[in-house]
Amino acid sequence: MTAARKRAPYLSVVIPVFNEEENIENLVDRLSTVLRGLGKPFEIIFVDDGSSDASLELLKKAREKMREITVIAFNRNYGQHAAVFAGFEHSSGKIVITLDADLQNPPEEIPKLVSKMEEGYDAVATVRENRQDSLFRRVVSRLINRITARITGVDLKDYGCMLRAYSRSVVESMCASRELSTFIPALATTYAARTAEIEVRHESRHGGTSKYSLTRLIALEFDLLTSFSLWPLRMLMVLGTGICAAGMGFGLFLLIMRLIKGSEWAVGGTFTLFAILFFFVGAQFLAFGLLGEYVGRIYGEVRHRPRFVIKEVYGHRGRAQ
Ligand code: UDP
Ligand code: MG
């Protein structure tokens, strides 16, 4: 432990990889130029998130050429955030930087992040300057950013950009939180005392295609909503109370009208009653669904399942191998 600590690098770069065979060589080249240029000890941790292409082979090959590289291989695909977590757990740098493997975040921006961190921030987030994604993706992301800022109460402009820097203590806190599904940028904001946001360049994907479909984006946002706020539960209560009050008022109204206008009028209202009933049934289902989501999450947490399973670690100081 102490030996490993002594040799702890200044900088750890964590990169999740899922079917990125077209980008790896280029990425490693550009990264090594930039990191060597910084003149500080560093490590690069690639986490292969169960790729089915040649990514893992390419990463292992890169490791043979560059001793600073560690490759963690998952036994299957667990998602980008799980991969980043695995990287965090194996990292030991004072500053930890996350980066996408598809070269959309230019590695050349890393020194900017490092110097910002050295000003004393716990986390440095980035905003993508003229973002190179499809219009649809940008619109969805803008919506997600707005909602996220509201939920977390931390007003960052761009939650989706994974080019970020964290201090050792923030990373340790994140690793200590054993939640199953966690959205890293939002989680980090709960532990970081001082967060800065800087602008970085954004490029279009170097090769391959995006791994995020609309359904995956929606799943991510749902995760975020339920794991970072109790707002939906509170809204449920407000909504439930409102509907109940309206229902009682309406019932009273029907009773009075019946007394005034007689039973004939009441028969005419049968369909109105149906409409009301449907409304209530709908509202109840909505409520149950949401409650179920929270219960499901609690169930997930209490089972304490590992977030991911590592098949193999290639070349990490002192651990595994
Ligand atoms: N990624 C991953 N596991 C997944 C999906 C994506 O490790 O299940 C990695 C992917 O290889 C890339 C990063 O996460 O390095 C971002 O993915 P992508 O570029 O597809 O997302 P986008 O840029 O479209 O948001
Ligand atoms: Mg990308």
PDB file of N, CA, C and O and ligand atoms in Angstrom, residues 15-20 23 27 47-51 74 77-81 83-84 99-105 128 131 133 137 141 160 162 202 205 209-213 216-217, ligand 1:
ATOM      1  N   ILE A  15     -10.768   6.230 -18.994  1.00  0.00           N
ATOM      2  CA  ILE A  15     -11.481   6.232 -20.280  1.00  0.00           C
ATOM      3  C   ILE A  15     -12.330   4.975 -20.469  1.00  0.00           C
ATOM      4  O   ILE A  15     -11.809   3.867 -20.521  1.00  0.00           O
ATOM      5  N   PRO A  16     -13.667   5.143 -20.556  1.00  0.00           N
ATOM      6  CA  PRO A  16     -14.521   3.989 -20.824  1.00  0.00           C
ATOM      7  C   PRO A  16     -14.488   3.664 -22.316  1.00  0.00           C
ATOM      8  O   PRO A  16     -14.497   4.582 -23.143  1.00  0.00           O
ATOM      9  N   VAL A  17     -14.446   2.391 -22.635  1.00  0.00           N
ATOM     10  CA  VAL A  17     -14.357   2.000 -24.045  1.00  0.00           C
ATOM     11  C   VAL A  17     -15.404   0.943 -24.362  1.00  0.00           C
ATOM     12  O   VAL A  17     -15.457  -0.096 -23.707  1.00  0.00           O
ATOM     13  N   PHE A  18     -16.225   1.242 -25.344  1.00  0.00           N
ATOM     14  CA  PHE A  18     -17.200   0.245 -25.775  1.00  0.00           C
ATOM     15  C   PHE A  18     -17.229   0.243 -27.296  1.00  0.00           C
ATOM     16  O   PHE A  18     -17.735   1.175 -27.905  1.00  0.00           O
ATOM     17  N   ASN A  19     -16.665  -0.785 -27.863  1.00  0.00           N
ATOM     18  CA  ASN A  19     -16.586  -0.905 -29.327  1.00  0.00           C
ATOM     19  C   ASN A  19     -16.014   0.340 -29.997  1.00  0.00           C
ATOM     20  O   ASN A  19     -16.681   1.001 -30.785  1.00  0.00           O
ATOM     21  N   GLU A  20     -14.805   0.660 -29.676  1.00  0.00           N
ATOM     22  CA  GLU A  20     -14.173   1.868 -30.231  1.00  0.00           C
ATOM     23  C   GLU A  20     -12.902   1.522 -31.004  1.00  0.00           C
ATOM     24  O   GLU A  20     -11.934   2.268 -30.993  1.00  0.00           O
ATOM     25  N   ASN A  23     -10.924   4.090 -32.973  1.00  0.00           N
ATOM     26  CA  ASN A  23     -10.397   5.302 -32.341  1.00  0.00           C
ATOM     27  C   ASN A  23      -9.204   5.086 -31.419  1.00  0.00           C
ATOM     28  O   ASN A  23      -8.493   6.035 -31.097  1.00  0.00           O
ATOM     29  N   LEU A  27      -6.298   7.729 -30.351  1.00  0.00           N
ATOM     30  CA  LEU A  27      -6.478   8.274 -29.005  1.00  0.00           C
ATOM     31  C   LEU A  27      -5.206   8.106 -28.164  1.00  0.00           C
ATOM     32  O   LEU A  27      -4.745   9.053 -27.524  1.00  0.00           O
ATOM     33  N   VAL A  47     -11.089   1.264 -19.486  1.00  0.00           N
ATOM     34  CA  VAL A  47     -12.006   0.241 -19.003  1.00  0.00           C
ATOM     35  C   VAL A  47     -12.802  -0.265 -20.192  1.00  0.00           C
ATOM     36  O   VAL A  47     -13.589   0.470 -20.789  1.00  0.00           O
ATOM     37  N   ASP A  48     -12.559  -1.498 -20.559  1.00  0.00           N
ATOM     38  CA  ASP A  48     -13.276  -2.074 -21.686  1.00  0.00           C
ATOM     39  C   ASP A  48     -14.615  -2.593 -21.195  1.00  0.00           C
ATOM     40  O   ASP A  48     -14.691  -3.543 -20.427  1.00  0.00           O
ATOM     41  N   ASP A  49     -15.670  -1.928 -21.661  1.00  0.00           N
ATOM     42  CA  ASP A  49     -17.007  -2.208 -21.170  1.00  0.00           C
ATOM     43  C   ASP A  49     -17.658  -3.331 -21.984  1.00  0.00           C
ATOM     44  O   ASP A  49     -18.720  -3.154 -22.556  1.00  0.00           O
ATOM     45  N   GLY A  50     -16.983  -4.463 -22.034  1.00  0.00           N
ATOM     46  CA  GLY A  50     -17.534  -5.614 -22.756  1.00  0.00           C
ATOM     47  C   GLY A  50     -17.629  -5.431 -24.257  1.00  0.00           C
ATOM     48  O   GLY A  50     -18.616  -5.855 -24.866  1.00  0.00           O
ATOM     49  N   SER A  51     -16.639  -4.808 -24.868  1.00  0.00           N
ATOM     50  CA  SER A  51     -16.662  -4.601 -26.321  1.00  0.00           C
ATOM     51  C   SER A  51     -16.691  -5.932 -27.052  1.00  0.00           C
ATOM     52  O   SER A  51     -16.090  -6.911 -26.606  1.00  0.00           O
ATOM     53  N   PHE A  74     -14.249  -5.657 -18.462  1.00  0.00           N
ATOM     54  CA  PHE A  74     -15.495  -6.153 -17.869  1.00  0.00           C
ATOM     55  C   PHE A  74     -15.880  -7.454 -18.568  1.00  0.00           C
ATOM     56  O   PHE A  74     -15.483  -7.690 -19.700  1.00  0.00           O
ATOM     57  N   ASN A  77     -21.187  -5.812 -21.018  1.00  0.00           N
ATOM     58  CA  ASN A  77     -21.442  -4.372 -21.065  1.00  0.00           C
ATOM     59  C   ASN A  77     -22.273  -3.908 -19.863  1.00  0.00           C
ATOM     60  O   ASN A  77     -23.382  -4.374 -19.643  1.00  0.00           O
ATOM     61  N   TYR A  78     -21.691  -2.999 -19.067  1.00  0.00           N
ATOM     62  CA  TYR A  78     -22.411  -2.484 -17.899  1.00  0.00           C
ATOM     63  C   TYR A  78     -22.764  -1.008 -18.045  1.00  0.00           C
ATOM     64  O   TYR A  78     -23.377  -0.433 -17.170  1.00  0.00           O
ATOM     65  N   GLY A  79     -22.317  -0.388 -19.093  1.00  0.00           N
ATOM     66  CA  GLY A  79     -22.627   1.027 -19.295  1.00  0.00           C
ATOM     67  C   GLY A  79     -21.460   1.928 -18.942  1.00  0.00           C
ATOM     68  O   GLY A  79     -20.598   1.580 -18.140  1.00  0.00           O
ATOM     69  N   GLN A  80     -21.477   3.088 -19.559  1.00  0.00           N
ATOM     70  CA  GLN A  80     -20.388   4.056 -19.438  1.00  0.00           C
ATOM     71  C   GLN A  80     -20.066   4.431 -18.000  1.00  0.00           C
ATOM     72  O   GLN A  80     -18.909   4.501 -17.603  1.00  0.00           O
ATOM     73  N   HIS A  81     -21.106   4.659 -17.202  1.00  0.00           N
ATOM     74  CA  HIS A  81     -20.853   5.134 -15.849  1.00  0.00           C
ATOM     75  C   HIS A  81     -20.244   4.063 -14.953  1.00  0.00           C
ATOM     76  O   HIS A  81     -19.375   4.346 -14.133  1.00  0.00           O
ATOM     77  N   ALA A  83     -18.337   1.764 -16.044  1.00  0.00           N
ATOM     78  CA  ALA A  83     -16.948   1.661 -16.515  1.00  0.00           C
ATOM     79  C   ALA A  83     -16.087   2.753 -15.882  1.00  0.00           C
ATOM     80  O   ALA A  83     -14.969   2.492 -15.416  1.00  0.00           O
ATOM     81  N   VAL A  84     -16.617   3.958 -15.825  1.00  0.00           N
ATOM     82  CA  VAL A  84     -15.851   5.049 -15.227  1.00  0.00           C
ATOM     83  C   VAL A  84     -15.607   4.774 -13.736  1.00  0.00           C
ATOM     84  O   VAL A  84     -14.524   5.020 -13.215  1.00  0.00           O
ATOM     85  N   LEU A  99     -12.627  10.975 -19.723  1.00  0.00           N
ATOM     86  CA  LEU A  99     -12.548  11.341 -21.138  1.00  0.00           C
ATOM     87  C   LEU A  99     -13.302  10.283 -21.942  1.00  0.00           C
ATOM     88  O   LEU A  99     -13.319   9.125 -21.558  1.00  0.00           O
ATOM     89  N   ASP A 100     -13.929  10.674 -23.057  1.00  0.00           N
ATOM     90  CA  ASP A 100     -14.545   9.671 -23.930  1.00  0.00           C
ATOM     91  C   ASP A 100     -13.498   9.104 -24.868  1.00  0.00           C
ATOM     92  O   ASP A 100     -12.537   9.781 -25.211  1.00  0.00           O
ATOM     93  N   ALA A 101     -13.735   7.880 -25.308  1.00  0.00           N
ATOM     94  CA  ALA A 101     -12.750   7.224 -26.172  1.00  0.00           C
ATOM     95  C   ALA A 101     -12.915   7.612 -27.639  1.00  0.00           C
ATOM     96  O   ALA A 101     -12.073   7.314 -28.466  1.00  0.00           O
ATOM     97  N   ASP A 102     -14.009   8.280 -27.981  1.00  0.00           N
ATOM     98  CA  ASP A 102     -14.291   8.508 -29.399  1.00  0.00           C
ATOM     99  C   ASP A 102     -13.666   9.781 -29.966  1.00  0.00           C
ATOM    100  O   ASP A 102     -13.978  10.189 -31.076  1.00  0.00           O
ATOM    101  N   LEU A 103     -12.811  10.418 -29.156  1.00  0.00           N
ATOM    102  CA  LEU A 103     -12.096  11.626 -29.565  1.00  0.00           C
ATOM    103  C   LEU A 103     -13.000  12.833 -29.759  1.00  0.00           C
ATOM    104  O   LEU A 103     -12.620  13.805 -30.391  1.00  0.00           O
ATOM    105  N   GLN A 104     -14.222  12.749 -29.189  1.00  0.00           N
ATOM    106  CA  GLN A 104     -15.084  13.939 -29.248  1.00  0.00           C
ATOM    107  C   GLN A 104     -14.564  14.990 -28.265  1.00  0.00           C
ATOM    108  O   GLN A 104     -14.770  16.169 -28.456  1.00  0.00           O
ATOM    109  N   ASN A 105     -13.912  14.513 -27.206  1.00  0.00           N
ATOM    110  CA  ASN A 105     -13.237  15.434 -26.284  1.00  0.00           C
ATOM    111  C   ASN A 105     -11.770  15.405 -26.657  1.00  0.00           C
ATOM    112  O   ASN A 105     -11.093  14.428 -26.409  1.00  0.00           O
ATOM    113  N   ARG A 128     -19.138  22.225 -23.871  1.00  0.00           N
ATOM    114  CA  ARG A 128     -18.690  21.993 -25.236  1.00  0.00           C
ATOM    115  C   ARG A 128     -18.959  23.206 -26.114  1.00  0.00           C
ATOM    116  O   ARG A 128     -20.107  23.601 -26.281  1.00  0.00           O
ATOM    117  N   ARG A 131     -20.960  22.412 -30.208  1.00  0.00           N
ATOM    118  CA  ARG A 131     -21.044  20.967 -30.103  1.00  0.00           C
ATOM    119  C   ARG A 131     -21.298  20.264 -31.440  1.00  0.00           C
ATOM    120  O   ARG A 131     -22.163  20.650 -32.201  1.00  0.00           O
ATOM    121  N   ASP A 133     -22.705  17.430 -32.519  1.00  0.00           N
ATOM    122  CA  ASP A 133     -23.601  16.278 -32.500  1.00  0.00           C
ATOM    123  C   ASP A 133     -24.817  16.624 -33.333  1.00  0.00           C
ATOM    124  O   ASP A 133     -25.011  17.770 -33.727  1.00  0.00           O
ATOM    125  N   ARG A 137     -29.916  15.263 -31.020  1.00  0.00           N
ATOM    126  CA  ARG A 137     -29.144  14.958 -29.825  1.00  0.00           C
ATOM    127  C   ARG A 137     -28.916  16.223 -28.982  1.00  0.00           C
ATOM    128  O   ARG A 137     -28.974  16.207 -27.758  1.00  0.00           O
ATOM    129  N   SER A 141     -30.301  16.827 -25.249  1.00  0.00           N
ATOM    130  CA  SER A 141     -29.315  17.128 -24.216  1.00  0.00           C
ATOM    131  C   SER A 141     -29.603  18.435 -23.501  1.00  0.00           C
ATOM    132  O   SER A 141     -29.416  18.543 -22.297  1.00  0.00           O
ATOM    133  N   GLY A 160     -23.544  16.596 -19.797  1.00  0.00           N
ATOM    134  CA  GLY A 160     -23.239  15.423 -20.606  1.00  0.00           C
ATOM    135  C   GLY A 160     -21.775  15.279 -20.969  1.00  0.00           C
ATOM    136  O   GLY A 160     -21.326  14.200 -21.307  1.00  0.00           O
ATOM    137  N   MET A 162     -18.206  14.471 -20.792  1.00  0.00           N
ATOM    138  CA  MET A 162     -17.472  13.636 -19.841  1.00  0.00           C
ATOM    139  C   MET A 162     -16.018  14.059 -19.665  1.00  0.00           C
ATOM    140  O   MET A 162     -15.293  13.461 -18.890  1.00  0.00           O
ATOM    141  N   HIS A 202     -15.076  20.743 -28.999  1.00  0.00           N
ATOM    142  CA  HIS A 202     -15.776  19.484 -29.158  1.00  0.00           C
ATOM    143  C   HIS A 202     -15.682  19.091 -30.611  1.00  0.00           C
ATOM    144  O   HIS A 202     -15.875  19.917 -31.492  1.00  0.00           O
ATOM    145  N   ARG A 205     -17.408  12.697 -33.757  1.00  0.00           N
ATOM    146  CA  ARG A 205     -16.868  11.387 -33.487  1.00  0.00           C
ATOM    147  C   ARG A 205     -15.829  11.029 -34.535  1.00  0.00           C
ATOM    148  O   ARG A 205     -16.059  11.171 -35.725  1.00  0.00           O
ATOM    149  N   THR A 209     -20.017   4.718 -34.222  1.00  0.00           N
ATOM    150  CA  THR A 209     -21.245   5.481 -34.003  1.00  0.00           C
ATOM    151  C   THR A 209     -21.518   5.654 -32.520  1.00  0.00           C
ATOM    152  O   THR A 209     -20.938   4.956 -31.699  1.00  0.00           O
ATOM    153  N   SER A 210     -22.400   6.612 -32.213  1.00  0.00           N
ATOM    154  CA  SER A 210     -22.733   6.872 -30.813  1.00  0.00           C
ATOM    155  C   SER A 210     -23.375   5.635 -30.190  1.00  0.00           C
ATOM    156  O   SER A 210     -24.128   4.921 -30.840  1.00  0.00           O
ATOM    157  N   LYS A 211     -23.073   5.425 -28.910  1.00  0.00           N
ATOM    158  CA  LYS A 211     -23.614   4.253 -28.229  1.00  0.00           C
ATOM    159  C   LYS A 211     -24.912   4.595 -27.503  1.00  0.00           C
ATOM    160  O   LYS A 211     -25.457   3.799 -26.776  1.00  0.00           O
ATOM    161  N   TYR A 212     -25.368   5.841 -27.663  1.00  0.00           N
ATOM    162  CA  TYR A 212     -26.581   6.250 -26.961  1.00  0.00           C
ATOM    163  C   TYR A 212     -27.762   6.436 -27.895  1.00  0.00           C
ATOM    164  O   TYR A 212     -27.777   7.316 -28.728  1.00  0.00           O
ATOM    165  N   SER A 213     -28.775   5.596 -27.721  1.00  0.00           N
ATOM    166  CA  SER A 213     -30.007   5.768 -28.467  1.00  0.00           C
ATOM    167  C   SER A 213     -30.924   6.624 -27.595  1.00  0.00           C
ATOM    168  O   SER A 213     -30.601   6.905 -26.448  1.00  0.00           O
ATOM    169  N   ARG A 216     -31.825   4.920 -24.351  1.00  0.00           N
ATOM    170  CA  ARG A 216     -30.758   4.932 -23.339  1.00  0.00           C
ATOM    171  C   ARG A 216     -30.663   6.297 -22.685  1.00  0.00           C
ATOM    172  O   ARG A 216     -30.387   6.412 -21.495  1.00  0.00           O
ATOM    173  N   LEU A 217     -30.903   7.355 -23.470  1.00  0.00           N
ATOM    174  CA  LEU A 217     -30.875   8.713 -22.908  1.00  0.00           C
ATOM    175  C   LEU A 217     -32.014   8.897 -21.917  1.00  0.00           C
ATOM    176  O   LEU A 217     -31.842   9.488 -20.852  1.00  0.00           O
TER     177      LEU A 217
HETATM  178  N1  UDP B   1     -19.388   3.776 -23.556  1.00  0.00           N
HETATM  179  C1  UDP B   1     -19.190   2.702 -22.677  1.00  0.00           C
HETATM  180  N2  UDP B   1     -20.226   1.841 -22.467  1.00  0.00           N
HETATM  181  C2  UDP B   1     -21.437   1.986 -23.072  1.00  0.00           C
HETATM  182  C3  UDP B   1     -21.627   3.097 -23.933  1.00  0.00           C
HETATM  183  C4  UDP B   1     -20.591   3.969 -24.148  1.00  0.00           C
HETATM  184  O1  UDP B   1     -18.121   2.538 -22.110  1.00  0.00           O
HETATM  185  O2  UDP B   1     -22.304   1.160 -22.845  1.00  0.00           O
HETATM  186  C5  UDP B   1     -18.260   4.708 -23.794  1.00  0.00           C
HETATM  187  C6  UDP B   1     -17.937   4.933 -25.250  1.00  0.00           C
HETATM  188  O3  UDP B   1     -16.985   3.995 -25.706  1.00  0.00           O
HETATM  189  C7  UDP B   1     -17.346   6.321 -25.228  1.00  0.00           C
HETATM  190  C8  UDP B   1     -18.149   7.003 -24.123  1.00  0.00           C
HETATM  191  O4  UDP B   1     -18.666   5.968 -23.315  1.00  0.00           O
HETATM  192  O5  UDP B   1     -15.995   6.325 -24.861  1.00  0.00           O
HETATM  193  C9  UDP B   1     -19.248   7.883 -24.674  1.00  0.00           C
HETATM  194  O6  UDP B   1     -20.065   7.157 -25.544  1.00  0.00           O
HETATM  195  P1  UDP B   1     -20.645   7.782 -26.897  1.00  0.00           P
HETATM  196  O7  UDP B   1     -19.566   8.519 -27.619  1.00  0.00           O
HETATM  197  O8  UDP B   1     -21.327   6.703 -27.645  1.00  0.00           O
HETATM  198  O9  UDP B   1     -21.704   8.783 -26.326  1.00  0.00           O
HETATM  199  P2  UDP B   1     -22.079  10.208 -26.946  1.00  0.00           P
HETATM  200  O10 UDP B   1     -20.820  10.929 -27.283  1.00  0.00           O
HETATM  201  O11 UDP B   1     -22.918   9.906 -28.126  1.00  0.00           O
HETATM  202  O12 UDP B   1     -22.812  10.846 -25.802  1.00  0.00           O
END
